[in-house]
Amino acid sequence: MRHLLYIGMGGFCGAILRYLISGGVQKWSRSVDFPYGTLAVNLIGCLAIGILTRLDEMRGIMSAEMRFFIFIGVLGAFTTYSTFSNEAVSLINDRRFYPAILYVGGHVLFGLAAVLLGRLSTYLVWR
């Protein structure tokens, strides 16, 4: 049961960070037609999980409790793909197919690239 407390505390932090960063990016973009905030949060989360998983694999720096807190809690609440899916469907429902393709493609391609970049850069710095 203790791990649920770590997940919950991390989720609280991740949800607040998501709200602040996503809202800030969306406001900064001044766009009402494209969900830049969600894209930014998901790419930041992908980069973070790439760095942190690689660092933990290489150095074993995290306890089980820390992994629960960071990976399931913070990053789990920070990078929800449910929002991504809902926004993609909304773009499609609005018959905005080109932005929908860019949105989905951007998440998938740049998300994978961010994880790989995080893992590679961590390996090169901390090997």
mmCIF file of C-alpha atoms in Angstrom:
data_model
loop_
_atom_site.group_PDB
_atom_site.id
_atom_site.type_symbol
_atom_site.label_atom_id
_atom_site.label_comp_id
_atom_site.label_asym_id
_atom_site.label_seq_id
_atom_site.Cartn_x
_atom_site.Cartn_y
_atom_site.Cartn_z
ATOM 1 C CA MET A 1 0.000 0.000 0.000
ATOM 2 C CA ARG A 2 2.904 2.335 0.611
ATOM 3 C CA HIS A 3 3.689 2.472 -3.125
ATOM 4 C CA LEU A 4 0.225 3.963 -3.714
ATOM 5 C CA LEU A 5 1.197 6.930 -1.548
ATOM 6 C CA TYR A 6 4.305 7.531 -3.664
ATOM 7 C CA ILE A 7 2.303 7.232 -6.869
ATOM 8 C CA GLY A 8 -0.365 9.587 -5.525
ATOM 9 C CA MET A 9 2.143 12.221 -4.412
ATOM 10 C CA GLY A 10 3.913 12.009 -7.766
ATOM 11 C CA GLY A 11 0.608 12.180 -9.620
ATOM 12 C CA PHE A 12 -0.321 15.318 -7.710
ATOM 13 C CA CYS A 13 2.956 16.960 -8.747
ATOM 14 C CA GLY A 14 2.738 15.741 -12.348
ATOM 15 C CA ALA A 15 -0.839 16.930 -12.797
ATOM 16 C CA ILE A 16 -0.003 20.409 -11.536
ATOM 17 C CA LEU A 17 3.094 20.602 -13.745
ATOM 18 C CA ARG A 18 1.045 19.461 -16.723
ATOM 19 C CA TYR A 19 -1.589 22.097 -16.087
ATOM 20 C CA LEU A 20 0.962 24.902 -15.711
ATOM 21 C CA ILE A 21 3.217 23.963 -18.631
ATOM 22 C CA SER A 22 0.474 22.964 -21.057
ATOM 23 C CA GLY A 23 -1.528 26.073 -20.290
ATOM 24 C CA GLY A 24 1.537 28.279 -20.496
ATOM 25 C CA VAL A 25 2.643 26.908 -23.854
ATOM 26 C CA GLN A 26 -0.891 27.099 -25.247
ATOM 27 C CA LYS A 27 -1.233 30.703 -24.087
ATOM 28 C CA TRP A 28 2.209 31.558 -25.470
ATOM 29 C CA SER A 29 1.315 30.037 -28.849
ATOM 30 C CA ARG A 30 -1.877 32.108 -29.028
ATOM 31 C CA SER A 31 -3.426 29.259 -30.978
ATOM 32 C CA VAL A 32 -7.030 28.220 -30.570
ATOM 33 C CA ASP A 33 -6.822 25.743 -33.449
ATOM 34 C CA PHE A 34 -3.952 23.468 -32.447
ATOM 35 C CA PRO A 35 -3.148 21.891 -29.033
ATOM 36 C CA TYR A 36 0.483 22.984 -28.754
ATOM 37 C CA GLY A 37 0.372 22.723 -24.961
ATOM 38 C CA THR A 38 -0.359 19.007 -24.966
ATOM 39 C CA LEU A 39 2.240 18.379 -27.657
ATOM 40 C CA ALA A 40 4.875 20.251 -25.622
ATOM 41 C CA VAL A 41 4.049 18.382 -22.413
ATOM 42 C CA ASN A 42 4.166 14.986 -24.110
ATOM 43 C CA LEU A 43 7.496 15.726 -25.810
ATOM 44 C CA ILE A 44 9.006 17.032 -22.551
ATOM 45 C CA GLY A 45 7.728 13.922 -20.792
ATOM 46 C CA CYS A 46 9.188 11.630 -23.452
ATOM 47 C CA LEU A 47 12.570 13.315 -23.164
ATOM 48 C CA ALA A 48 12.460 13.129 -19.363
ATOM 49 C CA ILE A 49 11.535 9.444 -19.294
ATOM 50 C CA GLY A 50 14.280 8.688 -21.829
ATOM 51 C CA ILE A 51 16.902 10.402 -19.690
ATOM 52 C CA LEU A 52 15.713 9.024 -16.364
ATOM 53 C CA THR A 53 15.204 5.410 -17.448
ATOM 54 C CA ARG A 54 18.602 5.274 -19.085
ATOM 55 C CA LEU A 55 20.291 6.881 -16.101
ATOM 56 C CA ASP A 56 18.595 4.431 -13.743
ATOM 57 C CA GLU A 57 19.518 1.470 -15.965
ATOM 58 C CA MET A 58 23.135 2.585 -16.111
ATOM 59 C CA ARG A 59 23.651 3.817 -12.551
ATOM 60 C CA GLY A 60 20.851 2.233 -10.527
ATOM 61 C CA ILE A 61 20.204 5.591 -8.893
ATOM 62 C CA MET A 62 16.543 5.073 -8.028
ATOM 63 C CA SER A 63 14.896 3.045 -5.332
ATOM 64 C CA ALA A 64 11.632 1.271 -6.073
ATOM 65 C CA GLU A 65 9.820 4.051 -4.222
ATOM 66 C CA MET A 66 11.478 6.708 -6.373
ATOM 67 C CA ARG A 67 10.518 4.838 -9.545
ATOM 68 C CA PHE A 68 6.895 4.670 -8.361
ATOM 69 C CA PHE A 69 6.960 8.392 -7.566
ATOM 70 C CA ILE A 70 8.632 9.560 -10.796
ATOM 71 C CA PHE A 71 7.610 7.134 -13.528
ATOM 72 C CA ILE A 72 4.091 6.175 -12.522
ATOM 73 C CA GLY A 73 3.196 9.250 -10.490
ATOM 74 C CA VAL A 74 4.846 12.371 -11.899
ATOM 75 C CA LEU A 75 5.347 11.324 -15.514
ATOM 76 C CA GLY A 76 2.158 9.266 -15.613
ATOM 77 C CA ALA A 77 0.086 12.300 -14.651
ATOM 78 C CA PHE A 78 2.217 14.691 -16.685
ATOM 79 C CA THR A 79 2.105 12.890 -20.041
ATOM 80 C CA THR A 80 -1.353 11.417 -20.388
ATOM 81 C CA TYR A 81 -2.049 10.217 -23.874
ATOM 82 C CA SER A 82 -5.761 10.180 -23.163
ATOM 83 C CA THR A 83 -5.784 13.919 -23.711
ATOM 84 C CA PHE A 84 -3.761 13.417 -26.873
ATOM 85 C CA SER A 85 -6.229 10.877 -28.209
ATOM 86 C CA ASN A 86 -9.233 13.007 -27.390
ATOM 87 C CA GLU A 87 -7.764 16.068 -29.096
ATOM 88 C CA ALA A 88 -6.798 14.045 -32.175
ATOM 89 C CA VAL A 89 -10.340 12.715 -32.439
ATOM 90 C CA SER A 90 -11.717 16.236 -32.023
ATOM 91 C CA LEU A 91 -9.570 17.455 -34.908
ATOM 92 C CA ILE A 92 -10.806 14.569 -37.047
ATOM 93 C CA ASN A 93 -14.429 15.164 -36.015
ATOM 94 C CA ASP A 94 -14.000 18.796 -37.031
ATOM 95 C CA ARG A 95 -12.772 17.531 -40.418
ATOM 96 C CA ARG A 96 -9.385 19.140 -39.801
ATOM 97 C CA PHE A 97 -7.500 16.204 -41.270
ATOM 98 C CA TYR A 98 -4.177 17.893 -42.061
ATOM 99 C CA PRO A 99 -3.733 19.278 -38.509
ATOM 100 C CA ALA A 100 -4.828 15.871 -37.147
ATOM 101 C CA ILE A 101 -2.133 14.106 -39.173
ATOM 102 C CA LEU A 102 0.478 16.634 -38.043
ATOM 103 C CA TYR A 103 -0.663 16.300 -34.449
ATOM 104 C CA VAL A 104 -0.597 12.486 -34.333
ATOM 105 C CA GLY A 105 2.574 12.263 -36.425
ATOM 106 C CA GLY A 106 4.288 14.892 -34.298
ATOM 107 C CA HIS A 107 3.535 13.016 -31.101
ATOM 108 C CA VAL A 108 4.600 9.640 -32.396
ATOM 109 C CA LEU A 109 7.708 10.619 -34.373
ATOM 110 C CA PHE A 110 9.039 13.361 -32.110
ATOM 111 C CA GLY A 111 8.078 11.434 -28.968
ATOM 112 C CA LEU A 112 10.094 8.433 -30.064
ATOM 113 C CA ALA A 113 12.949 10.692 -31.129
ATOM 114 C CA ALA A 114 12.878 12.494 -27.743
ATOM 115 C CA VAL A 115 13.086 9.196 -25.826
ATOM 116 C CA LEU A 116 15.989 8.056 -28.007
ATOM 117 C CA LEU A 117 17.722 11.424 -27.640
ATOM 118 C CA GLY A 118 17.285 11.300 -23.870
ATOM 119 C CA ARG A 119 18.673 7.793 -23.669
ATOM 120 C CA LEU A 120 21.591 8.489 -26.011
ATOM 121 C CA SER A 121 22.549 11.784 -24.396
ATOM 122 C CA THR A 122 22.408 10.203 -20.941
ATOM 123 C CA TYR A 123 24.618 7.343 -22.098
ATOM 124 C CA LEU A 124 27.148 9.764 -23.606
ATOM 125 C CA VAL A 125 27.258 11.977 -20.516
ATOM 126 C CA TRP A 126 27.182 9.362 -17.750
ATOM 127 C CA ARG A 127 28.886 6.306 -19.272
#
